[in-house]
Coordinates of N, CA and C in Angstrom, one line a residue:
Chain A
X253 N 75.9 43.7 -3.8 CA 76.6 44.7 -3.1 C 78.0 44.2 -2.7
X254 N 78.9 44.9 -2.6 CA 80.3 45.0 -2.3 C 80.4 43.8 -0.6
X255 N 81.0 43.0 -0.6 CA 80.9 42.2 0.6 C 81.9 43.0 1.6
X256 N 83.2 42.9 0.9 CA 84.4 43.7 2.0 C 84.8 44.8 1.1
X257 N 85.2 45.3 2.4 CA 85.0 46.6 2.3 C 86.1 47.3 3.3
X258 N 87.1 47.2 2.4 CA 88.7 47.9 3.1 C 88.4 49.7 3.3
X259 N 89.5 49.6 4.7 CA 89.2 51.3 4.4 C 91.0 51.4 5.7
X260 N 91.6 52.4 5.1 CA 92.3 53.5 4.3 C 91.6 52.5 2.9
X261 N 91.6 53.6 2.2 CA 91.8 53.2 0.7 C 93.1 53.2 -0.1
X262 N 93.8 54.2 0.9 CA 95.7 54.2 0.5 C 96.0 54.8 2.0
X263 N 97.2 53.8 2.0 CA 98.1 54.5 3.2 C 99.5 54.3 2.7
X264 N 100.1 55.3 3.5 CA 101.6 55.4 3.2 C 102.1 56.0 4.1
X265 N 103.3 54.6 4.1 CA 104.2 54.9 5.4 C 105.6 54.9 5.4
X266 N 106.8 54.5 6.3 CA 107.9 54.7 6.1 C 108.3 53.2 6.3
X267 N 109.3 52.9 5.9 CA 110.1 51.5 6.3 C 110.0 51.5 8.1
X268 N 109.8 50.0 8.1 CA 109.6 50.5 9.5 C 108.4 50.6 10.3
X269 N 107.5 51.6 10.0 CA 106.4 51.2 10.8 C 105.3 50.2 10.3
X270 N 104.6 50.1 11.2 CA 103.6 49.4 11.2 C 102.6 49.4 10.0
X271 N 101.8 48.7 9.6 CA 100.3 49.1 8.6 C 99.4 48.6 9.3
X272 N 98.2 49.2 9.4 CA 96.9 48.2 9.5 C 95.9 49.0 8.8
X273 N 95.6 47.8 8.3 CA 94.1 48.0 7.3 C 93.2 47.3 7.7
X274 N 91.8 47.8 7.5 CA 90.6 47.3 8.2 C 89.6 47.3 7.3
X275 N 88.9 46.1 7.7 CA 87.8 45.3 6.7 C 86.4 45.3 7.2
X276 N 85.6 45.2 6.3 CA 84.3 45.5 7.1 C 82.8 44.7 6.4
X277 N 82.0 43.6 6.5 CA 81.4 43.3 5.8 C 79.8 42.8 6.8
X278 N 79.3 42.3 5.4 CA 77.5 42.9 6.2 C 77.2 41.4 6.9
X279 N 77.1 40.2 6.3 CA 76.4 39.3 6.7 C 77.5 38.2 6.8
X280 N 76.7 37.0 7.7 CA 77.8 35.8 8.3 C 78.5 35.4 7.5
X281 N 79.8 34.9 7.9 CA 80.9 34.7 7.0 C 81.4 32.9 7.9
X282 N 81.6 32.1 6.7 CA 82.7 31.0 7.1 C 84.3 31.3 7.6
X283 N 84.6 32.3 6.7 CA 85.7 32.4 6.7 C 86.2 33.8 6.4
X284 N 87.5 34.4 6.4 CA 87.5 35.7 6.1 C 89.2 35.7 5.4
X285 N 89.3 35.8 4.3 CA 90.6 35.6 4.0 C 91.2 37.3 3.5
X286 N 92.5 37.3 3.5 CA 93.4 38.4 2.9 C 94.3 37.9 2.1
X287 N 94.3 38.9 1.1 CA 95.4 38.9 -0.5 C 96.2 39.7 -0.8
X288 N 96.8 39.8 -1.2 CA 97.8 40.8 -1.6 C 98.2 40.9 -3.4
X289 N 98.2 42.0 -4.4 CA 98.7 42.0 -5.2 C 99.3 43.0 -5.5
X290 N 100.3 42.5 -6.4 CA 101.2 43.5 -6.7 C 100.6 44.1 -8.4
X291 N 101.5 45.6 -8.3 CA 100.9 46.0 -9.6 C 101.0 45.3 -10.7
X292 N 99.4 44.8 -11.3 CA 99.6 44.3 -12.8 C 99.9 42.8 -12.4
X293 N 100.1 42.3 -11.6 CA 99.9 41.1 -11.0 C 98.8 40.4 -10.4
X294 N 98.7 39.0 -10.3 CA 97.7 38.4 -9.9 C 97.8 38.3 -8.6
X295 N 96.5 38.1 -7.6 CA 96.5 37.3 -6.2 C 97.2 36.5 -5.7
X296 N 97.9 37.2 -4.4 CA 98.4 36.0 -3.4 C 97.5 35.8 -2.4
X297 N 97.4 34.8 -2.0 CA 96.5 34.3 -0.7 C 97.8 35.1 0.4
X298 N 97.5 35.6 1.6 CA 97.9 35.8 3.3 C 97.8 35.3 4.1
X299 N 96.8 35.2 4.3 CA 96.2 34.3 5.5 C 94.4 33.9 5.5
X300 N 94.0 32.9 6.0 CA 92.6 33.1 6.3 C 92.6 32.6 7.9
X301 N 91.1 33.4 8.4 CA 90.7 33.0 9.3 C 89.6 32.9 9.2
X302 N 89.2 31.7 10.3 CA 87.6 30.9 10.2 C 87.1 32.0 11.3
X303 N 85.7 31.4 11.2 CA 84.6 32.5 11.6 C 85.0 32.5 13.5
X304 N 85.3 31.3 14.0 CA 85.6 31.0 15.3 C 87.1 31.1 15.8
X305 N 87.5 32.3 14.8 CA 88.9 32.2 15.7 C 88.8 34.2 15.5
X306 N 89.5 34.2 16.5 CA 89.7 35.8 17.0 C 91.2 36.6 16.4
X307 N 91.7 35.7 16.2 CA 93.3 36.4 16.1 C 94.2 35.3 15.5
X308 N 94.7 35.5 14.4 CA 95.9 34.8 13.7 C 96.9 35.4 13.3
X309 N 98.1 34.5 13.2 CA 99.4 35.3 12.7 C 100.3 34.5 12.2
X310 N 100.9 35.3 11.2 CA 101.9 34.5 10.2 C 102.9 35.2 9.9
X311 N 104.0 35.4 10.1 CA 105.3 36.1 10.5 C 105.1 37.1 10.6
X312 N 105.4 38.1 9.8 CA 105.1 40.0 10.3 C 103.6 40.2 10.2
X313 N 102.4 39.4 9.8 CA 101.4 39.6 9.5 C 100.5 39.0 10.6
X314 N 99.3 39.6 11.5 CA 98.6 39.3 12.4 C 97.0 39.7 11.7
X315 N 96.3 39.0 11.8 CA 94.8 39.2 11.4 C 94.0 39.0 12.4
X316 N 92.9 40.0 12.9 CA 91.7 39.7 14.0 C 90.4 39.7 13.2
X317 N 90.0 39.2 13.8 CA 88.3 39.0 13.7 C 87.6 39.3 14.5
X318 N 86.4 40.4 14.5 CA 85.3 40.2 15.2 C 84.0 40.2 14.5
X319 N 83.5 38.9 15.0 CA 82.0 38.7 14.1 C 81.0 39.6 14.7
X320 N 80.9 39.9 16.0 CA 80.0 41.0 16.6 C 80.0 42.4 15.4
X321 N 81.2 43.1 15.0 CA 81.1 43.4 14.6 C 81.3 43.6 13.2
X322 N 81.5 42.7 12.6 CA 81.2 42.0 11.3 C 82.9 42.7 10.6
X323 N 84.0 42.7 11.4 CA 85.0 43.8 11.2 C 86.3 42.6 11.3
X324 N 87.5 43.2 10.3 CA 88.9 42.3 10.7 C 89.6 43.1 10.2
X325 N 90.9 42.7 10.9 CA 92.3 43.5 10.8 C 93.2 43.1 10.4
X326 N 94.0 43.5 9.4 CA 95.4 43.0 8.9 C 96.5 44.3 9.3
X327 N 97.3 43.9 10.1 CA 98.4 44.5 10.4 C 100.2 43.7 10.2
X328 N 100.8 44.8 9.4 CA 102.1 44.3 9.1 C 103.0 44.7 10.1
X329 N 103.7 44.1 10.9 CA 104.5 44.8 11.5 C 106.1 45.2 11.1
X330 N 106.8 45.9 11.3 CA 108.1 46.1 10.9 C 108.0 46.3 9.3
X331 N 107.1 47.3 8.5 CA 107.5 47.2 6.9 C 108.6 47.5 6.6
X332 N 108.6 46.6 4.9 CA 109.7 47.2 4.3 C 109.4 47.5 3.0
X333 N 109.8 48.2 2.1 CA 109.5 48.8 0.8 C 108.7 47.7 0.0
X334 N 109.4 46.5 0.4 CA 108.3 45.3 -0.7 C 107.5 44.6 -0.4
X335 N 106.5 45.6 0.8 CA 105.6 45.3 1.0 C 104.4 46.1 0.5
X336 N 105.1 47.4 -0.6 CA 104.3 48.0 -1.0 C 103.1 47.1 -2.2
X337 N 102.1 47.4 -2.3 CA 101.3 46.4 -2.7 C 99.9 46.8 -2.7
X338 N 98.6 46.6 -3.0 CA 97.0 46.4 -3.0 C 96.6 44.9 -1.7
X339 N 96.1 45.2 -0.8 CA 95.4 44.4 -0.1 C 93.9 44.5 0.3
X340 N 93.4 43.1 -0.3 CA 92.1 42.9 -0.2 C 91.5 42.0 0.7
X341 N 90.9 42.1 1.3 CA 90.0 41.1 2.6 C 88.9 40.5 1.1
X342 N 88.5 39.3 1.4 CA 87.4 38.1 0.7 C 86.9 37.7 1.9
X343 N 85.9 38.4 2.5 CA 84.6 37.6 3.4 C 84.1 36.6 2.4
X344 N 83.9 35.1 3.1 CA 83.5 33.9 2.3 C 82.0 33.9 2.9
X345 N 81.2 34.0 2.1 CA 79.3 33.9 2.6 C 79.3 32.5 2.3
X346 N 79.1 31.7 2.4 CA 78.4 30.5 2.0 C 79.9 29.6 0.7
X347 N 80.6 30.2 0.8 CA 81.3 29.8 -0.5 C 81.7 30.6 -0.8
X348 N 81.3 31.7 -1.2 CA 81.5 33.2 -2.4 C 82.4 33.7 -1.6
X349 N 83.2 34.6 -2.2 CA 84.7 35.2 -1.9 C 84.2 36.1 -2.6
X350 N 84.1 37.6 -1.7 CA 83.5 38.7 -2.2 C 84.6 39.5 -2.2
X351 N 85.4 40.3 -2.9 CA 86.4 41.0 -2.4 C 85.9 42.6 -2.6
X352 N 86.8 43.3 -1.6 CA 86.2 45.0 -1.7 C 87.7 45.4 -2.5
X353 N 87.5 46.8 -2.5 CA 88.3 47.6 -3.4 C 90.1 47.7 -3.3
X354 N 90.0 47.0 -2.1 CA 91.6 47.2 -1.3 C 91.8 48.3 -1.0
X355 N 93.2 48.1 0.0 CA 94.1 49.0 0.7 C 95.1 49.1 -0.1
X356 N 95.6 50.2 -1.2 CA 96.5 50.6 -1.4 C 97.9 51.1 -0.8
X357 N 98.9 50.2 -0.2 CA 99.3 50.3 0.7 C 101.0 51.2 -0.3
X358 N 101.8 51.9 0.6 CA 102.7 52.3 -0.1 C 104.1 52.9 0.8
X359 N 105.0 51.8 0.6 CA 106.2 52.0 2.1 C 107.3 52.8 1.4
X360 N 107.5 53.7 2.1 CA 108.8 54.4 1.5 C 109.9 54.5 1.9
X361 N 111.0 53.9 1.1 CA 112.5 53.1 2.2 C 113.2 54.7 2.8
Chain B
X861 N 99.6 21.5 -13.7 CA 100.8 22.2 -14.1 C 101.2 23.4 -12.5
X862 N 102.4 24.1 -12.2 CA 102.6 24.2 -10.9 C 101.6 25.6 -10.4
X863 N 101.2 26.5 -11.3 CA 100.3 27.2 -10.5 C 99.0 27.2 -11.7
X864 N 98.6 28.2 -11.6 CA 97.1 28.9 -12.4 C 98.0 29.6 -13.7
X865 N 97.8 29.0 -14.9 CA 98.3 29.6 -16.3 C 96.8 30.5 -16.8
X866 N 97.6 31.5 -17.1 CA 96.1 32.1 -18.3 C 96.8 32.8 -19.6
X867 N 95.4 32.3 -20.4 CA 96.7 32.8 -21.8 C 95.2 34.0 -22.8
X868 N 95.6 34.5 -23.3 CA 97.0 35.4 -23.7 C 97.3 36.6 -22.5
X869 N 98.5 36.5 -21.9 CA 98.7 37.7 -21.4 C 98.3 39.1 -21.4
X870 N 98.5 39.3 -23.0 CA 97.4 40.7 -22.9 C 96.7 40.3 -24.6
X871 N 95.6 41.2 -24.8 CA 94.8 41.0 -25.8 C 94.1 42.4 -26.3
X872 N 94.4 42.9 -27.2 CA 93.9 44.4 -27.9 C 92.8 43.8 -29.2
X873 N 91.7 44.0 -28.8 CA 91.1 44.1 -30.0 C 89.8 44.8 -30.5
X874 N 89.4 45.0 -31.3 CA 88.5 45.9 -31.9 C 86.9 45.1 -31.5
X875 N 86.3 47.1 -31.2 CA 85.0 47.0 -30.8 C 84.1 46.1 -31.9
X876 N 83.7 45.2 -31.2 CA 82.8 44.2 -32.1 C 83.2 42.5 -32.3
X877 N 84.7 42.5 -32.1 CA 85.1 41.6 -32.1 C 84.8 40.2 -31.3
X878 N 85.1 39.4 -31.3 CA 84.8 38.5 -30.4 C 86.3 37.7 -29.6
X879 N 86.4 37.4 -28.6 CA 87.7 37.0 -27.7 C 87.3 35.8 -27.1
X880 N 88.6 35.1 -27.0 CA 88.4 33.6 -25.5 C 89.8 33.8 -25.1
X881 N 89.4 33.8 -24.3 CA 90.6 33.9 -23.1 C 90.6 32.2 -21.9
X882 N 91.8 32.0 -21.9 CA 92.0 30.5 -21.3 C 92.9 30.7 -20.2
X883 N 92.1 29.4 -19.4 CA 92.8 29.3 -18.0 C 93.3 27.8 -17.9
X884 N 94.7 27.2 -17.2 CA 94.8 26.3 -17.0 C 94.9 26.1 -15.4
X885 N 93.8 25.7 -14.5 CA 94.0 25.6 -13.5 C 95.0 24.7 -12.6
X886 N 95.1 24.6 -11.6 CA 96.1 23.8 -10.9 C 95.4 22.0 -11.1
X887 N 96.3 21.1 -11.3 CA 96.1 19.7 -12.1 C 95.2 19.7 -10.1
X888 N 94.0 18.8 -10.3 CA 93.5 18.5 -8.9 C 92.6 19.5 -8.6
X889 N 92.3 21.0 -8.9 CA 92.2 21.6 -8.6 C 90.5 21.5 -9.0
X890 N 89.7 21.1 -8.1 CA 88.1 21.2 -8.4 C 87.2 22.2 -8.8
X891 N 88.1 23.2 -7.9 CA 86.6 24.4 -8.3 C 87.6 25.5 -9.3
X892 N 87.3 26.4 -9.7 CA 87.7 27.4 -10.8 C 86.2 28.7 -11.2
X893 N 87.3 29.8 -10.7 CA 86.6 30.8 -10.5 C 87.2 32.0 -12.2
X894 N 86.0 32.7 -12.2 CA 86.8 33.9 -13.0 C 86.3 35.3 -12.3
X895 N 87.1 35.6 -12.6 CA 87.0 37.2 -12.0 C 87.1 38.4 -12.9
X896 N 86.2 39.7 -12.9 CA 86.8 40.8 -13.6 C 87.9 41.8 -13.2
X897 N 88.3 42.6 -13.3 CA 89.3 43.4 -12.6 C 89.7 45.1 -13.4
X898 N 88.3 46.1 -13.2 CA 88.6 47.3 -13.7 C 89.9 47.9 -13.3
X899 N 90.1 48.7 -14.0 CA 91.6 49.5 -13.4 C 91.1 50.0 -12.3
X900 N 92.2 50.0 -11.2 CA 92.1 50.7 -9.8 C 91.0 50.0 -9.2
X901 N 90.4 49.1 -9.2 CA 89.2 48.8 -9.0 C 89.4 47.5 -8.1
X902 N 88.5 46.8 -7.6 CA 88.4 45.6 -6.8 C 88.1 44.3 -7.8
X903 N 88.0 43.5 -7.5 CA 87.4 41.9 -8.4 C 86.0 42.1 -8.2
X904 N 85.6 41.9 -9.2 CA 83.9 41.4 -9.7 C 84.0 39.9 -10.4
X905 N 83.0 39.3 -9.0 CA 83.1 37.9 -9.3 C 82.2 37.8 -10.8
X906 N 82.8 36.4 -11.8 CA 81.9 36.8 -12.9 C 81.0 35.1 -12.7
X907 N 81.8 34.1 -12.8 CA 81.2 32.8 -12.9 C 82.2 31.7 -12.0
X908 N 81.4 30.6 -11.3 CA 82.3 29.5 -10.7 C 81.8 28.4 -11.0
X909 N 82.9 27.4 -11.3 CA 83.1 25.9 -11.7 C 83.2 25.1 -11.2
X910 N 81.9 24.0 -10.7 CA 82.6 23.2 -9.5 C 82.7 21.6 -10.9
X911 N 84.2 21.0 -11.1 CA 83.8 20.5 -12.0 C 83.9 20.9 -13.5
X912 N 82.8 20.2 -14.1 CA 82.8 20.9 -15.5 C 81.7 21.7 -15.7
X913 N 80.6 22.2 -14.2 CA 79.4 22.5 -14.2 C 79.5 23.7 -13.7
X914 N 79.0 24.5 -13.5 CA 78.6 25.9 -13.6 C 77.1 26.4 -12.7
X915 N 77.7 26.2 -11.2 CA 76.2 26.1 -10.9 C 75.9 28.0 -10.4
X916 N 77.0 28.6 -10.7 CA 76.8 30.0 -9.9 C 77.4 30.4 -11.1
X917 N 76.6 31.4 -12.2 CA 76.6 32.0 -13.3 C 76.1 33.5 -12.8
X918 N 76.2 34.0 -11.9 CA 75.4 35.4 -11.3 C 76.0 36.4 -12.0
X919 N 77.8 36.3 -12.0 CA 78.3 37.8 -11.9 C 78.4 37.6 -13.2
X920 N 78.5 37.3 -14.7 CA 78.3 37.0 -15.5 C 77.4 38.6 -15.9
X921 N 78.0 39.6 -16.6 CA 77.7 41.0 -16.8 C 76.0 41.3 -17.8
X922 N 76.4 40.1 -19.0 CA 75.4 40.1 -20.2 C 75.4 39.0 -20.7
X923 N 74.8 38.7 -21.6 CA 74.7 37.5 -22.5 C 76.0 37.3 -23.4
X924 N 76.4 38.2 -23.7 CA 77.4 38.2 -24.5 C 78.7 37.4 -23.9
X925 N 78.8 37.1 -22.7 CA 79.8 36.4 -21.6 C 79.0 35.4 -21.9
X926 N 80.1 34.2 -21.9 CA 80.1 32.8 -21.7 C 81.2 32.3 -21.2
X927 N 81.1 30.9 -20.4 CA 82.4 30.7 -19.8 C 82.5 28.9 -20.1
X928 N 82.8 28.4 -20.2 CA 82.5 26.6 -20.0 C 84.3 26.0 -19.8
X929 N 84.4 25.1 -19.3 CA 85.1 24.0 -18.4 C 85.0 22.7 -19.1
X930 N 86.1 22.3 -19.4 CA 86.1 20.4 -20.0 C 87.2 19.8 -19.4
X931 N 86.8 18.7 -18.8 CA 88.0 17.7 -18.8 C 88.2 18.2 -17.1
X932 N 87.3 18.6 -16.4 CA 87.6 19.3 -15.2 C 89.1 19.8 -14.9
X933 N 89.2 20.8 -16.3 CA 90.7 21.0 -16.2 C 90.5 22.5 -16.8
X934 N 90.9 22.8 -18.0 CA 91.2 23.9 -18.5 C 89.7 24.5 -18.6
X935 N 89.8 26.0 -18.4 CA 88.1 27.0 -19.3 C 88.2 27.8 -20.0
X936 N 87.3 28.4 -20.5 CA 87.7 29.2 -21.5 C 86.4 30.6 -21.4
X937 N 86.6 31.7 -21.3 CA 85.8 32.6 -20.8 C 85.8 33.3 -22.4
X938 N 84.7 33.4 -23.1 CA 84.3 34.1 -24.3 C 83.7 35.3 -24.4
X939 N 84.0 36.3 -25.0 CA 83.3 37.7 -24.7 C 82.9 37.9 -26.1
X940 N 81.9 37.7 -26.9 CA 81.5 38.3 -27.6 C 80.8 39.5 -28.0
X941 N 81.4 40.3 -29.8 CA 80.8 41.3 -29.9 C 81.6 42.2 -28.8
X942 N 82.6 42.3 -28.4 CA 83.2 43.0 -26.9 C 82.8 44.3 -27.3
X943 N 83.0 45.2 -26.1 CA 82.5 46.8 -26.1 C 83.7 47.5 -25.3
X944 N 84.0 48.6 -25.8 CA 84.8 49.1 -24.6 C 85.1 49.0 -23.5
X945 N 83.5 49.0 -22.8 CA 83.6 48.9 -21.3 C 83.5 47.6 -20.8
X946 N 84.4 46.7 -22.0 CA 84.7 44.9 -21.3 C 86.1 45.3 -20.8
X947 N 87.0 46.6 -21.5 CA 88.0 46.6 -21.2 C 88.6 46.2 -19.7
X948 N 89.4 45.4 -19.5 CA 89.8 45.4 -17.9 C 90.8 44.2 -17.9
X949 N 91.2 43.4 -16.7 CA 92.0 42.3 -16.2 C 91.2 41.1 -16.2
X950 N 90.9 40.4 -16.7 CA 90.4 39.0 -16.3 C 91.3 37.7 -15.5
X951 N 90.8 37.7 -14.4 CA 91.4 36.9 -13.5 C 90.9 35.4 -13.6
X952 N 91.6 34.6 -13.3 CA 91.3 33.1 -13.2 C 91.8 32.4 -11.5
X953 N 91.3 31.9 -11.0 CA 92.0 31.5 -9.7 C 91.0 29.7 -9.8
X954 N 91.7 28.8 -8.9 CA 91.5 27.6 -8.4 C 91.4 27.5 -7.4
X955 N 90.7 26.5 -7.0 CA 90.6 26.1 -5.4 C 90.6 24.4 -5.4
X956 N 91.3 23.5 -4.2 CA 91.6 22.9 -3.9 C 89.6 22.4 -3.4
X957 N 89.1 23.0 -2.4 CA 87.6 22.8 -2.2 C 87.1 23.7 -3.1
X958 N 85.6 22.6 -2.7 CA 84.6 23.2 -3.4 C 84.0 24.1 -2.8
X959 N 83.1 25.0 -2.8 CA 81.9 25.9 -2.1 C 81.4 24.5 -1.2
X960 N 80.6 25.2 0.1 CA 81.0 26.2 1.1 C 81.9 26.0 1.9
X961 N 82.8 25.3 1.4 CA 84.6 25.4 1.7 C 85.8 25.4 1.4
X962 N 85.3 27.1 0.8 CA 86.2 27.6 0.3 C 87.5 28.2 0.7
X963 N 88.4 27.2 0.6 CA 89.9 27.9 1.2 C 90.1 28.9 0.3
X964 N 92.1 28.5 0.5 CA 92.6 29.5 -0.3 C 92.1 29.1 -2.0
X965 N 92.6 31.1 -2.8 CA 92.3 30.8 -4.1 C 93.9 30.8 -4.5
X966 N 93.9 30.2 -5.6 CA 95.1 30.1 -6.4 C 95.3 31.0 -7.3
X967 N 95.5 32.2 -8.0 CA 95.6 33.2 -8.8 C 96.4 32.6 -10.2
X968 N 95.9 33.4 -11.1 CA 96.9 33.2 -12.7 C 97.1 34.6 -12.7
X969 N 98.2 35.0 -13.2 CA 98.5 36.6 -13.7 C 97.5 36.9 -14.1
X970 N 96.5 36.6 -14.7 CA 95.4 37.7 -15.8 C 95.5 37.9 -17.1
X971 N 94.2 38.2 -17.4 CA 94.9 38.4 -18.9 C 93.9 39.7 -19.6
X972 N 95.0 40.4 -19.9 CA 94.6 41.8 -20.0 C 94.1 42.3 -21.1
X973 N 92.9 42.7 -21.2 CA 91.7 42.8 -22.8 C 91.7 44.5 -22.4
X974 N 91.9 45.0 -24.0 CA 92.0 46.3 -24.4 C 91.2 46.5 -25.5
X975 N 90.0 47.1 -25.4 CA 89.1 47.0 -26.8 C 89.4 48.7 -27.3
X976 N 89.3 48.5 -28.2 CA 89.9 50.3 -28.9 C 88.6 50.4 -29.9

């Protein structure tokens, strides 16, 4: 079964505001990483966070974790049109990098 | 070489045929994954390489899929007899660790199989 599990399945916004997309998966995780691809393109790595950290950030990009609820957050702040893109959360079980269907994300300048 | 190469970029071929598709992973790069990638769809893990060994063969769809690794460098993923619904993106990525510490993956463009 599907490990992560993004939901909007598409969002669309304006230059400017914010995104967040939310991840959701069943069982313990090492690690919890986010990707990004563009259309017809391959995977970029974003960020990862380990199972023991709550909250990371990497320039306009902030990611939370809560293992209680088996749930994480990717939020962009300030978009801009070339941030329009597919984003996928990879819960790592044991090693395995499960990815869910993504967040179709779509900014309009 | 500086990221994840996969070759052929795209690939059209007739139901029955048989394909290999190649990945050149990152030089150092231990582990090596392949992925499938329907349209609009998420990744379906298919097989991982720690090495030249193959110890996680799960997502691997049918028999007709093979995958093998030499020289703990380049792989080569084989579909034979393909069927329409092999159609899709085949992804290749690397990693710096092995399983169960797995960092980041390193991505190749893909290489995009069209069976008619």
């Amino acid at each position: 079964s599907q490990q992560g599990e993004e939901d909007p399945q598409a969002l669309s916004i304006q230059e400017g505001e914010n995104a967040t997309m939310n991840c959701s998966y069943k069982t313990s995780i090492n690690n919890l990483q986010w990707y990004r691809q563009n259309s017809g393109r391959g995977l970029v790595h974003l960020i990862l966070i380990r199972s023991n950290e709550r909250e990371k950030h990497s320039g306009r990009l902030r990611v939370t974790l809560d293992t209680s609820k088996k749930s994480s957050s990717l939020l962009i702040t300030a978009s801009r049109a070339a941030d329009t893109a597919s984003y996928f959360c990879a819960p790592n079980q044991g090693g395995k990098l499960i990815f869910g269907q993504g967040t179709e994300l779509s900014v309009k300048p | 070489g500086a990221g994840v190469s996969q070759s052929p970029s795209n690939k059209v071929t007739e139901k029955g045929k048989d394909v290999e598709l190649r990945c050149d992973p990152i030089s150092g790069h231990t582990a090596l994954y392949w992925y499938r990638q329907r349209l609009g769809q998420g990744l379906e893990f298919l097989i991982y390489f720690q090495g030249n060994s193959a110890p996680d063969k799960s997502g691997l769809p049918s028999d007709r899929f093979s995958a093998e690794r030499t020289g703990e460098s380049v792989s080569t993923l084989t579909i034979q007899r393909t069927q329409q619904e092999d159609s899709a993106v085949y992804l290749c990525a690397s990693s710096l660790m092995p399983r169960p510490n797995t960092g980041e993956l390193f991505f190749g463009e893909g290489s995009r199989l069209t069976v008619l």
